[in-house]
XYZ file of C-alpha atoms in Angstrom:
666
model
C 98.531 167.961 -109.027
C 100.611 166.923 -112.020
C 103.606 165.481 -110.143
C 101.659 162.768 -108.274
C 99.868 161.753 -111.445
C 103.205 161.463 -113.242
C 104.625 159.467 -110.338
C 101.745 156.993 -110.347
C 101.947 156.621 -114.135
C 105.673 155.867 -114.030
C 105.177 153.411 -111.210
C 102.509 151.433 -113.018
C 104.540 151.362 -116.238
C 107.529 149.997 -114.309
C 105.569 147.534 -112.222
C 103.528 146.004 -115.010
C 104.767 146.826 -118.523
C 108.347 145.610 -117.897
C 107.470 142.471 -115.973
C 109.422 139.480 -117.357
C 107.200 136.780 -118.807
C 107.688 133.459 -120.583
C 108.577 133.801 -124.271
C 107.838 131.341 -127.067
C 110.732 130.949 -129.538
C 109.686 131.105 -133.225
C 109.539 127.735 -134.997
C 109.428 126.747 -138.657
C 106.783 124.622 -140.335
C 109.486 122.990 -142.477
C 111.223 119.865 -141.191
C 114.969 119.284 -141.630
C 117.529 116.528 -141.160
C 119.347 113.748 -143.030
C 118.570 111.268 -140.204
C 114.831 111.980 -139.932
C 112.291 114.777 -140.115
C 112.916 117.199 -137.260
C 111.278 120.534 -136.469
C 113.753 123.442 -136.043
C 113.444 126.807 -134.331
C 114.070 129.998 -136.303
C 116.482 132.721 -135.169
C 118.233 135.725 -136.724
C 121.977 136.173 -136.419
C 124.164 139.219 -137.107
C 123.542 142.762 -138.324
C 121.752 143.002 -140.648
C 119.905 139.910 -139.481
C 120.377 136.628 -141.357
C 117.672 133.999 -140.891
C 118.826 130.504 -139.897
C 116.937 127.412 -138.751
C 118.584 125.337 -136.027
C 117.718 122.435 -133.732
C 117.425 122.724 -129.960
C 120.250 121.348 -127.803
C 119.430 120.659 -124.169
C 123.111 119.883 -123.416
C 124.988 122.696 -125.160
C 125.170 126.300 -123.990
C 126.250 127.732 -127.345
C 124.638 128.622 -130.657
C 125.948 126.969 -133.826
C 125.136 127.942 -137.393
C 126.279 126.572 -140.749
C 128.665 128.734 -142.750
C 129.183 128.990 -146.535
C 132.102 126.534 -146.340
C 129.686 123.794 -145.310
C 127.897 123.725 -148.665
C 128.709 123.198 -152.331
C 127.181 126.487 -153.411
C 123.771 125.060 -154.347
C 120.481 126.386 -153.000
C 119.302 122.899 -152.047
C 122.295 122.419 -149.752
C 121.736 125.756 -148.004
C 118.045 124.926 -147.563
C 118.629 121.424 -146.189
C 121.162 122.734 -143.687
C 118.790 125.412 -142.364
C 120.289 128.424 -144.147
C 123.831 129.787 -144.147
C 125.333 132.500 -141.965
C 127.938 134.711 -143.624
C 129.954 136.315 -140.857
C 131.694 138.721 -143.257
C 128.333 140.350 -143.962
C 127.629 141.070 -140.280
C 128.829 144.406 -138.907
C 128.510 143.159 -135.308
C 130.673 140.034 -135.683
C 133.657 139.899 -133.276
C 135.985 137.068 -134.218
C 137.351 134.765 -131.481
C 139.171 132.106 -133.535
C 138.806 128.398 -134.222
C 137.930 126.046 -131.370
C 136.735 122.535 -130.706
C 132.949 122.294 -130.851
C 133.030 119.865 -127.936
C 129.389 118.686 -127.960
C 128.807 115.102 -126.777
C 132.423 113.940 -127.177
C 131.512 110.825 -125.167
C 129.310 109.797 -128.102
C 132.241 110.018 -130.526
C 131.221 113.305 -132.115
C 133.903 115.856 -132.956
C 134.398 118.923 -135.086
C 135.570 122.497 -135.012
C 133.961 125.860 -135.427
C 134.875 129.413 -136.301
C 133.831 131.179 -133.105
C 132.781 134.765 -132.609
C 130.392 137.040 -130.747
C 127.352 138.415 -132.520
C 123.717 139.421 -132.082
C 120.862 136.908 -131.924
C 117.341 138.189 -132.567
C 114.033 136.407 -132.084
C 111.910 139.119 -133.659
C 111.986 142.864 -134.276
C 111.718 143.626 -130.542
C 113.896 140.950 -128.904
C 117.638 140.861 -129.614
C 120.644 139.733 -127.569
C 124.092 141.161 -128.260
C 127.497 139.486 -127.766
C 126.179 135.943 -128.043
C 128.544 133.007 -128.585
C 128.285 131.851 -132.195
C 130.106 128.857 -133.652
C 130.169 128.725 -137.471
C 130.366 125.172 -138.875
C 132.099 124.895 -142.252
C 132.136 121.089 -142.417
C 129.757 118.120 -142.265
C 130.686 117.072 -138.715
C 127.266 118.352 -137.677
C 124.647 118.652 -140.395
C 122.515 121.356 -138.765
C 123.134 124.075 -136.231
C 121.935 124.213 -132.628
C 120.476 126.664 -130.162
C 121.920 125.692 -126.779
C 119.760 125.974 -123.655
C 122.526 125.397 -121.092
C 123.583 127.887 -118.430
C 127.324 127.193 -118.105
C 129.219 130.303 -119.262
C 131.923 130.042 -121.924
C 135.295 131.714 -121.456
C 137.538 132.703 -124.384
C 139.894 134.963 -122.407
C 139.239 136.218 -118.892
C 135.633 137.313 -119.411
C 132.638 135.050 -118.913
C 130.265 135.151 -121.861
C 126.675 134.614 -120.767
C 124.700 131.956 -122.576
C 121.531 132.573 -124.560
C 119.434 131.458 -121.589
C 121.308 133.600 -119.046
C 121.235 136.647 -121.335
C 117.461 136.421 -121.603
C 117.216 136.641 -117.810
C 120.185 138.654 -116.562
C 120.997 141.102 -119.363
C 117.628 141.847 -120.913
C 115.228 140.845 -118.083
C 112.922 139.353 -120.686
C 111.992 136.147 -118.859
C 111.466 135.543 -115.121
C 113.904 132.658 -114.530
C 116.513 130.282 -115.963
C 114.055 127.674 -117.208
C 112.431 126.314 -120.352
C 109.838 123.924 -121.737
C 110.460 121.934 -124.931
C 109.037 119.221 -127.150
C 110.614 118.198 -130.469
C 107.416 118.075 -132.521
C 106.100 115.129 -134.526
C 106.221 114.974 -138.326
C 103.930 111.911 -138.357
C 101.189 113.406 -136.136
C 98.079 114.974 -137.690
C 99.333 117.473 -140.275
C 102.920 117.653 -139.021
C 103.057 119.103 -135.501
C 106.001 121.514 -135.097
C 108.250 121.746 -132.076
C 107.606 124.079 -129.149
C 110.260 125.943 -127.153
C 109.343 128.318 -124.324
C 112.018 130.186 -122.354
C 111.215 131.234 -118.794
C 108.188 128.931 -118.585
C 106.248 126.329 -120.554
C 103.262 125.889 -122.862
C 100.549 124.226 -120.819
C 98.649 123.163 -123.938
C 101.443 120.867 -125.146
C 101.426 118.177 -122.420
C 99.347 116.185 -119.935
C 100.198 117.458 -116.445
C 101.206 115.508 -113.342
C 103.025 116.353 -110.083
C 106.214 114.282 -110.436
C 109.579 115.995 -110.763
C 113.189 114.780 -110.816
C 116.527 116.288 -109.817
C 119.021 117.592 -112.379
C 122.410 115.885 -112.541
C 125.541 117.523 -111.130
C 126.390 118.931 -114.571
C 122.936 120.575 -114.789
C 121.505 118.108 -117.323
C 118.174 116.234 -117.079
C 119.014 112.584 -116.365
C 116.704 109.681 -115.529
C 116.886 106.022 -114.610
C 115.304 103.655 -117.097
C 113.176 101.211 -115.105
C 111.572 99.407 -118.015
C 110.678 99.285 -121.727
C 107.743 97.306 -123.115
C 106.149 97.016 -126.551
C 102.514 96.188 -127.217
C 100.923 95.144 -130.500
C 97.184 95.519 -130.845
C 95.951 93.172 -132.095
C 98.787 90.632 -132.065
C 99.254 89.364 -135.637
C 100.592 85.905 -136.417
C 103.651 87.414 -138.109
C 105.119 88.762 -134.894
C 104.482 85.555 -132.941
C 107.020 83.885 -135.200
C 109.670 86.433 -134.171
C 109.645 85.323 -130.559
C 106.926 87.401 -128.920
C 106.184 85.246 -125.926
C 103.847 87.747 -124.303
C 101.945 90.866 -125.213
C 103.063 93.361 -123.990
C 106.601 92.176 -124.554
C 109.299 93.415 -122.120
C 112.367 94.749 -123.915
C 114.129 95.894 -120.791
C 113.611 94.904 -117.194
C 116.691 93.821 -115.284
C 119.679 92.783 -117.351
C 122.246 93.303 -114.585
C 123.399 96.111 -112.367
C 125.441 97.674 -115.177
C 122.218 98.613 -116.971
C 120.722 100.332 -113.939
C 122.403 103.640 -114.659
C 121.304 107.170 -115.442
C 120.401 108.211 -118.974
C 120.903 111.824 -120.026
C 118.020 113.406 -121.941
C 119.802 115.173 -124.793
C 118.018 116.592 -127.832
C 121.357 117.117 -129.633
C 121.332 113.499 -130.820
C 118.301 111.856 -132.456
C 119.056 108.321 -131.172
C 118.467 106.215 -128.105
C 121.922 105.137 -126.888
C 121.122 101.918 -125.031
C 123.082 99.002 -123.572
C 123.839 96.303 -126.115
C 121.555 93.811 -124.353
C 118.563 96.117 -124.807
C 119.457 96.749 -128.451
C 119.554 92.993 -129.047
C 116.091 92.663 -127.483
C 114.766 95.248 -129.979
C 116.595 93.449 -132.778
C 114.985 90.089 -131.951
C 111.469 91.405 -131.410
C 111.344 93.609 -134.532
C 113.526 91.687 -136.968
C 116.124 94.462 -137.291
C 119.601 94.125 -138.827
C 122.644 95.957 -137.493
C 124.717 97.845 -140.081
C 128.353 98.031 -139.013
C 129.149 100.849 -141.438
C 126.285 103.047 -140.281
C 126.390 101.753 -136.677
C 122.599 101.760 -136.835
C 119.778 99.232 -137.205
C 118.163 98.938 -140.639
C 116.138 96.262 -142.415
C 119.032 95.158 -144.614
C 118.156 92.880 -147.514
C 114.602 92.428 -146.196
C 112.939 95.833 -146.757
C 109.459 94.275 -146.525
C 109.988 93.888 -142.781
C 109.518 97.645 -142.535
C 106.039 97.343 -144.044
C 105.205 94.489 -141.681
C 106.120 96.537 -138.615
C 103.919 99.394 -139.784
C 100.938 97.039 -139.668
C 101.580 95.765 -136.147
C 100.138 98.898 -134.539
C 102.823 98.923 -131.852
C 103.182 101.155 -128.815
C 106.425 101.397 -126.850
C 106.270 102.384 -123.184
C 109.291 103.804 -121.390
C 109.164 103.956 -117.588
C 111.640 106.495 -116.220
C 112.486 107.346 -112.625
C 114.563 109.815 -110.682
C 116.957 107.078 -109.511
C 117.430 103.393 -110.455
C 114.764 101.236 -108.820
C 112.814 104.246 -107.526
C 109.019 104.018 -107.348
C 108.807 107.710 -108.277
C 108.249 107.064 -111.969
C 106.709 108.472 -115.134
C 105.638 106.396 -118.146
C 105.861 107.820 -121.668
C 104.210 106.051 -124.620
C 105.585 106.247 -128.170
C 103.937 104.819 -131.295
C 106.017 102.913 -133.817
C 105.728 105.923 -136.147
C 108.058 107.831 -133.793
C 110.821 105.308 -134.604
C 110.031 104.998 -138.303
C 112.828 107.240 -139.627
C 114.856 107.551 -142.826
C 118.494 108.259 -143.680
C 119.225 110.400 -146.719
C 122.216 111.737 -148.618
C 124.807 112.795 -147.470
C 124.550 110.904 -144.152
C 128.032 109.617 -143.131
C 128.612 106.058 -144.291
C 125.428 105.877 -146.364
C 125.982 104.428 -149.832
C 123.798 106.906 -151.683
C 123.761 109.916 -153.984
C 121.600 113.000 -154.111
C 119.043 111.138 -156.242
C 118.972 107.958 -154.120
C 115.800 107.068 -152.191
C 115.979 107.320 -148.360
C 116.923 104.296 -146.260
C 114.572 103.185 -143.465
C 116.200 102.664 -140.076
C 115.351 102.273 -136.385
C 117.003 105.014 -134.251
C 118.757 103.023 -131.507
C 122.525 102.780 -131.091
C 124.729 100.478 -129.043
C 126.334 102.274 -126.117
C 129.868 101.145 -125.269
C 129.531 102.067 -121.593
C 127.296 103.981 -119.212
C 128.857 107.330 -120.174
C 127.064 106.991 -123.518
C 123.624 106.172 -122.115
C 121.486 108.860 -123.735
C 117.803 109.403 -124.516
C 117.738 111.522 -127.652
C 115.397 113.628 -129.713
C 113.268 110.695 -130.875
C 111.955 110.371 -127.303
C 111.052 114.070 -127.142
C 108.666 113.733 -130.083
C 106.111 112.205 -127.705
C 107.201 113.882 -124.474
C 107.427 117.409 -123.098
C 110.442 118.422 -121.010
C 110.460 121.283 -118.495
C 113.746 122.283 -116.847
C 114.077 124.668 -113.892
C 117.777 125.391 -113.354
C 117.157 127.606 -110.344
C 115.363 124.821 -108.426
C 117.664 122.189 -109.966
C 114.780 119.997 -111.095
C 112.918 118.949 -114.224
C 109.777 117.099 -115.271
C 108.913 114.900 -118.227
C 105.309 114.688 -119.462
C 103.332 112.904 -122.132
C 103.001 115.327 -125.045
C 99.625 116.536 -126.345
C 98.922 117.295 -129.988
C 96.697 119.976 -131.442
C 96.206 120.664 -135.136
C 96.545 124.392 -134.360
C 99.575 124.030 -132.083
C 101.266 127.156 -133.451
C 98.424 129.466 -132.420
C 96.767 127.595 -129.558
C 99.339 128.360 -126.861
C 98.993 128.852 -123.119
C 102.287 130.110 -121.703
C 102.889 129.790 -117.962
C 105.785 131.513 -116.170
C 108.265 129.604 -114.016
C 109.002 131.984 -111.154
C 112.295 132.316 -109.313
C 112.595 130.701 -105.866
C 113.424 132.973 -102.942
C 116.707 131.171 -102.257
C 117.898 131.098 -105.879
C 121.661 131.344 -106.400
C 121.211 132.555 -109.971
C 121.228 136.225 -110.941
C 117.686 137.373 -111.572
C 116.241 139.964 -113.960
C 117.699 143.455 -113.540
C 114.305 145.065 -112.943
C 113.160 142.408 -110.515
C 114.544 144.165 -107.470
C 112.440 147.247 -108.160
C 109.177 145.334 -108.425
C 106.935 145.342 -105.374
C 104.623 142.756 -103.965
C 100.896 143.211 -103.604
C 101.248 144.886 -100.182
C 103.946 147.271 -101.378
C 101.917 148.110 -104.458
C 98.861 149.031 -102.388
C 101.031 151.140 -100.066
C 102.555 153.130 -102.923
C 99.130 153.767 -104.471
C 97.721 155.036 -101.158
C 100.800 157.192 -100.619
C 100.415 158.714 -104.066
C 96.771 159.566 -103.423
C 97.568 161.142 -100.041
C 100.389 163.196 -101.569
C 98.095 164.428 -104.336
C 95.438 165.556 -101.850
C 98.035 167.274 -99.643
C 99.475 169.262 -102.536
C 95.993 170.250 -103.669
C 95.099 171.556 -100.175
C 98.401 173.438 -99.925
C 97.887 175.194 -103.259
C 94.317 176.143 -102.335
C 95.445 177.592 -98.976
C 98.168 179.723 -100.606
C 95.784 181.149 -103.186
C 93.221 182.130 -100.546
C 95.803 183.815 -98.292
C 97.116 185.986 -101.156
C 94.278 187.436 -103.277
C 94.942 188.286 -106.859
C 95.384 192.035 -107.746
C 94.973 193.443 -111.161
C 98.282 194.796 -112.422
C 97.726 197.465 -115.022
C 96.089 196.544 -118.291
C 98.768 194.079 -119.450
C 96.731 190.997 -120.508
C 99.727 188.646 -120.174
C 100.507 189.798 -116.667
C 96.862 189.662 -115.596
C 96.500 186.177 -117.060
C 99.493 184.970 -115.148
C 98.352 186.685 -111.990
C 94.930 185.115 -112.152
C 96.522 181.707 -112.503
C 99.319 181.942 -109.971
C 98.319 184.817 -107.642
C 101.243 186.103 -105.622
C 103.676 183.892 -107.502
C 103.154 185.712 -110.826
C 106.276 187.429 -112.212
C 106.159 191.295 -112.229
C 109.348 192.251 -113.957
C 108.080 195.598 -115.379
C 106.462 197.048 -112.230
C 108.174 198.394 -109.102
C 106.472 198.307 -105.756
C 107.183 200.769 -102.934
C 106.742 199.848 -99.327
C 104.677 201.855 -96.878
C 102.690 204.162 -99.207
C 100.422 206.877 -97.847
C 96.647 206.760 -97.754
C 96.404 209.910 -99.829
C 98.769 209.036 -102.655
C 98.834 205.727 -104.557
C 101.954 203.595 -104.333
C 101.960 202.972 -108.065
C 100.268 204.805 -110.848
C 98.421 203.027 -113.651
C 100.644 202.633 -116.680
C 98.245 204.367 -119.091
C 98.690 207.816 -117.416
C 101.393 210.398 -117.776
C 104.270 210.903 -115.385
C 103.043 212.059 -111.984
C 105.231 213.523 -109.214
C 104.234 213.953 -105.624
C 103.572 217.629 -104.625
C 106.413 219.207 -102.652
C 107.759 222.667 -101.534
C 110.778 224.465 -103.007
C 114.243 223.256 -101.839
C 114.944 224.639 -98.346
C 118.130 224.642 -96.144
C 117.942 224.255 -92.373
C 118.798 227.283 -90.208
C 122.301 227.021 -88.569
C 124.389 228.934 -85.852
C 127.821 230.753 -86.087
C 130.926 228.488 -85.833
C 134.232 229.790 -84.265
C 137.099 228.503 -86.460
C 140.021 230.006 -84.520
C 140.519 226.807 -82.574
C 141.041 224.810 -85.781
C 143.444 227.476 -87.190
C 145.798 227.285 -84.129
C 145.981 223.465 -84.270
C 146.839 223.573 -87.990
C 149.859 225.953 -87.472
C 151.263 223.824 -84.616
C 151.121 220.599 -86.707
C 152.834 222.324 -89.672
C 155.803 223.369 -87.454
C 156.442 219.856 -86.050
C 156.135 217.822 -89.306
C 159.650 218.577 -90.780
C 161.345 217.638 -87.485
C 159.617 214.219 -87.408
C 160.598 213.431 -90.977
C 164.387 213.884 -90.198
C 164.481 210.861 -87.859
C 166.171 207.659 -89.123
C 163.996 204.790 -90.101
C 163.514 202.264 -87.358
C 164.015 198.523 -88.056
C 162.992 195.624 -85.908
C 165.836 193.822 -84.170
C 167.045 190.752 -86.085
C 167.162 187.390 -84.270
C 170.489 185.651 -83.811
C 169.626 182.891 -86.249
C 169.623 183.563 -89.974
C 166.359 184.194 -91.659
C 164.609 181.193 -93.245
C 162.132 181.053 -96.035
C 159.113 178.807 -95.490
C 156.781 177.506 -98.215
C 153.445 175.943 -97.456
C 152.460 172.692 -99.182
C 149.411 173.121 -101.354
C 146.959 170.274 -101.728
C 143.896 170.859 -103.870
C 140.613 170.102 -102.204
C 138.945 166.781 -103.120
C 141.899 165.551 -105.159
C 143.276 161.983 -105.202
C 146.701 160.623 -105.955
C 147.258 159.746 -109.587
C 146.643 156.085 -110.377
C 149.579 154.033 -111.589
C 149.953 153.601 -115.317
C 147.946 150.695 -116.719
C 149.887 148.213 -118.821
C 147.627 145.609 -120.392
C 149.041 142.103 -120.276
C 149.431 140.367 -123.615
C 147.341 137.193 -123.623
C 149.288 135.323 -126.288
C 151.319 135.601 -129.474
C 149.847 136.386 -132.835
C 149.746 133.407 -135.166
C 149.791 133.587 -138.914
C 148.791 130.815 -141.286
C 151.037 130.113 -144.211
C 148.427 131.427 -146.574
C 149.456 134.940 -147.680
C 147.548 137.758 -146.053
C 145.676 135.459 -143.679
C 146.503 136.067 -140.019
C 144.493 134.901 -137.052
C 145.037 135.809 -133.410
C 144.352 132.849 -131.136
C 143.698 133.323 -127.412
C 145.715 131.152 -125.057
C 143.447 128.663 -123.291
C 144.548 125.693 -121.274
C 141.463 124.143 -119.712
C 139.216 121.783 -121.655
C 135.448 121.484 -121.723
C 134.038 119.438 -118.874
C 130.889 119.017 -116.847
C 130.882 121.863 -114.354
C 128.541 123.546 -111.911
C 126.755 126.703 -113.129
C 129.296 128.992 -111.486
C 132.253 127.343 -113.270
C 133.676 128.433 -116.602
C 134.057 126.403 -119.775
C 137.068 127.180 -121.937
C 137.078 126.088 -125.568
C 140.360 124.662 -126.902
C 142.031 124.916 -130.294
C 142.183 121.804 -132.459
C 142.744 120.775 -136.038
C 140.523 122.535 -138.518
C 139.841 123.178 -142.177
C 139.583 126.790 -143.371
C 138.911 128.001 -146.885
C 139.559 124.605 -148.489
C 142.946 124.205 -146.722
C 143.803 121.780 -143.921
C 145.095 123.227 -140.669
C 146.596 121.681 -137.561
C 147.754 122.910 -134.163
C 151.347 123.879 -133.513
C 152.663 124.530 -130.011
C 155.111 127.367 -129.549
C 157.508 127.658 -126.609
C 156.492 127.010 -123.025
C 153.329 129.101 -123.173
C 151.268 126.336 -124.693
C 149.581 128.643 -127.196
C 148.211 127.111 -130.366
C 148.490 128.440 -133.897
C 146.642 127.246 -136.960
C 149.202 126.307 -139.624
C 148.510 125.013 -143.107
C 149.197 121.286 -143.462
C 148.896 118.744 -146.228
C 146.630 116.425 -144.251
C 144.074 116.498 -141.439
C 145.666 115.441 -138.138
C 143.253 113.822 -135.672
C 143.761 112.726 -132.108
C 144.532 109.044 -131.376
C 141.486 106.840 -131.131
C 139.302 109.216 -133.161
C 136.915 107.031 -135.129
C 134.963 109.903 -136.670
C 134.980 109.919 -140.462
C 136.851 112.753 -142.155
C 134.953 115.624 -143.723
C 133.670 114.575 -147.105
C 133.017 116.506 -150.250
C 129.465 116.258 -151.530
C 127.305 117.870 -154.166
C 123.705 117.924 -155.314
C 124.747 118.925 -158.823
C 123.888 116.424 -161.554
C 126.833 114.362 -162.770
């Protein structure tokens, strides 16, 4: 009776309690950024856990955090950069060396990170070990990122699963490789935070429709931009003088075939990277001024233009499609407040100090070519993005806003397709459908009834007998009948009807009645026959002993000794000795006592299919206040970090060098 109940209990706990479901990633109510107010997600890194706040990257597959070398030692710096991660204080940190960060190089971004493997935790129950962590000790990127990509990273010969893949394949926490994300809106209601759901989406954060698009070959969401319009309601006289011929005013329609390209949706950058013709249309309509130093649009010497635009009550509408010219479109509306952003110290190229007021700007940038066409985080303030890697599609929706967005959630799972090429949750194979579930339940009930009937039949066929006055034995006998243990009582077979087989234990020793010992009556035996045979044998024995020993005839060939081979049963031949191959030389920086082993890697980061590997590469870096550069040794192509007097950069690198900054009063 107990075994079936235990079986059913274990089955239900496996079938229901461990079922992967969509998980909402914790977010912070604080907003960060020196190029706007952006809502981060909150994660814990290392052991013991260190809290850090990072932005979401829809293009990267790695996790980046800011290290102590990225700040001047002040609390305000650590706070503005989302908290600092100190790898030396983590017992689970496994160092991998310095590598190129490699995020959005087509946009001109560069930098390097101190890479390692460590634990990422979302709460006290959810943690992922051996996650790729890049520590940023410079100002190349102001805040860290949590990458949502699925392309594995390779440091040596082992693929390291991404955060997304680990949630599905290693821990079986979520049902599929998918997510839903919106960047949040600082200007909406009382500051609406971002929302990130892994393995599904939050149905309360968008307005649904049935249109979906295909992911690009490199597994990124990319759309065609069919049109951009701006509407002012009502139309004031001030904007008529700027050249508004119509209302709504088209800012992008058809400016040539070169503009009909795909735009990658990438939350790693806050800007809209648009063709120069579209940027000039924004510039004319809104009275913007391009700043060559910042490479952004500001209001220049006419700051009152910012106040004028705030009063125009403008709405920008972006019409996106799966392919250029396609009628399968979605329109997303953004208020002017979504573009009303500020730059603050220490933004690169900004002439400001820690006490300077922020500078208003409009977040569009001129793209040099179609490889830079990008729709950044500013667009995701008013839109909700869902990505399903396993079906290779995504959808973009108009975002909804609720004053209680943190608590008013409605998570919906994104299930795996039957023909998915991705590895699913570990426990998924053991889960049954509705038909299988019903069958197992019925089988368990039938088995329980069968065992109950069998036990009842055995008890009735073998009645319980009282065994002495031992209460323990009687108790066991009453419970188990013939199966009770009787270690202290011996049973004789075939007892008589007059005398009991066993005697109760509370009596004295009793013997069965019997007569005195008696021998059977026998006849006379004549022993003379045996005496004559004995004398005859005694006379012949000495004669037999005088004969020579007899040997078997020897064969003509000499004797040979044979040994049988012995082979133990179930044994296998010994495996050959294992000699691990050395991956690369050890490299030592010129600083005393500072040695770093760098893995040899030859391939660079590129856009690959999910089953391809991405190999980080070593580049110039700064460690501990010293400049380092690459040095190639021999024909192996391995790179070593060596102390240098200056920072060497690759030709054509227009990125500004790392700058020293401080919030301390001067």
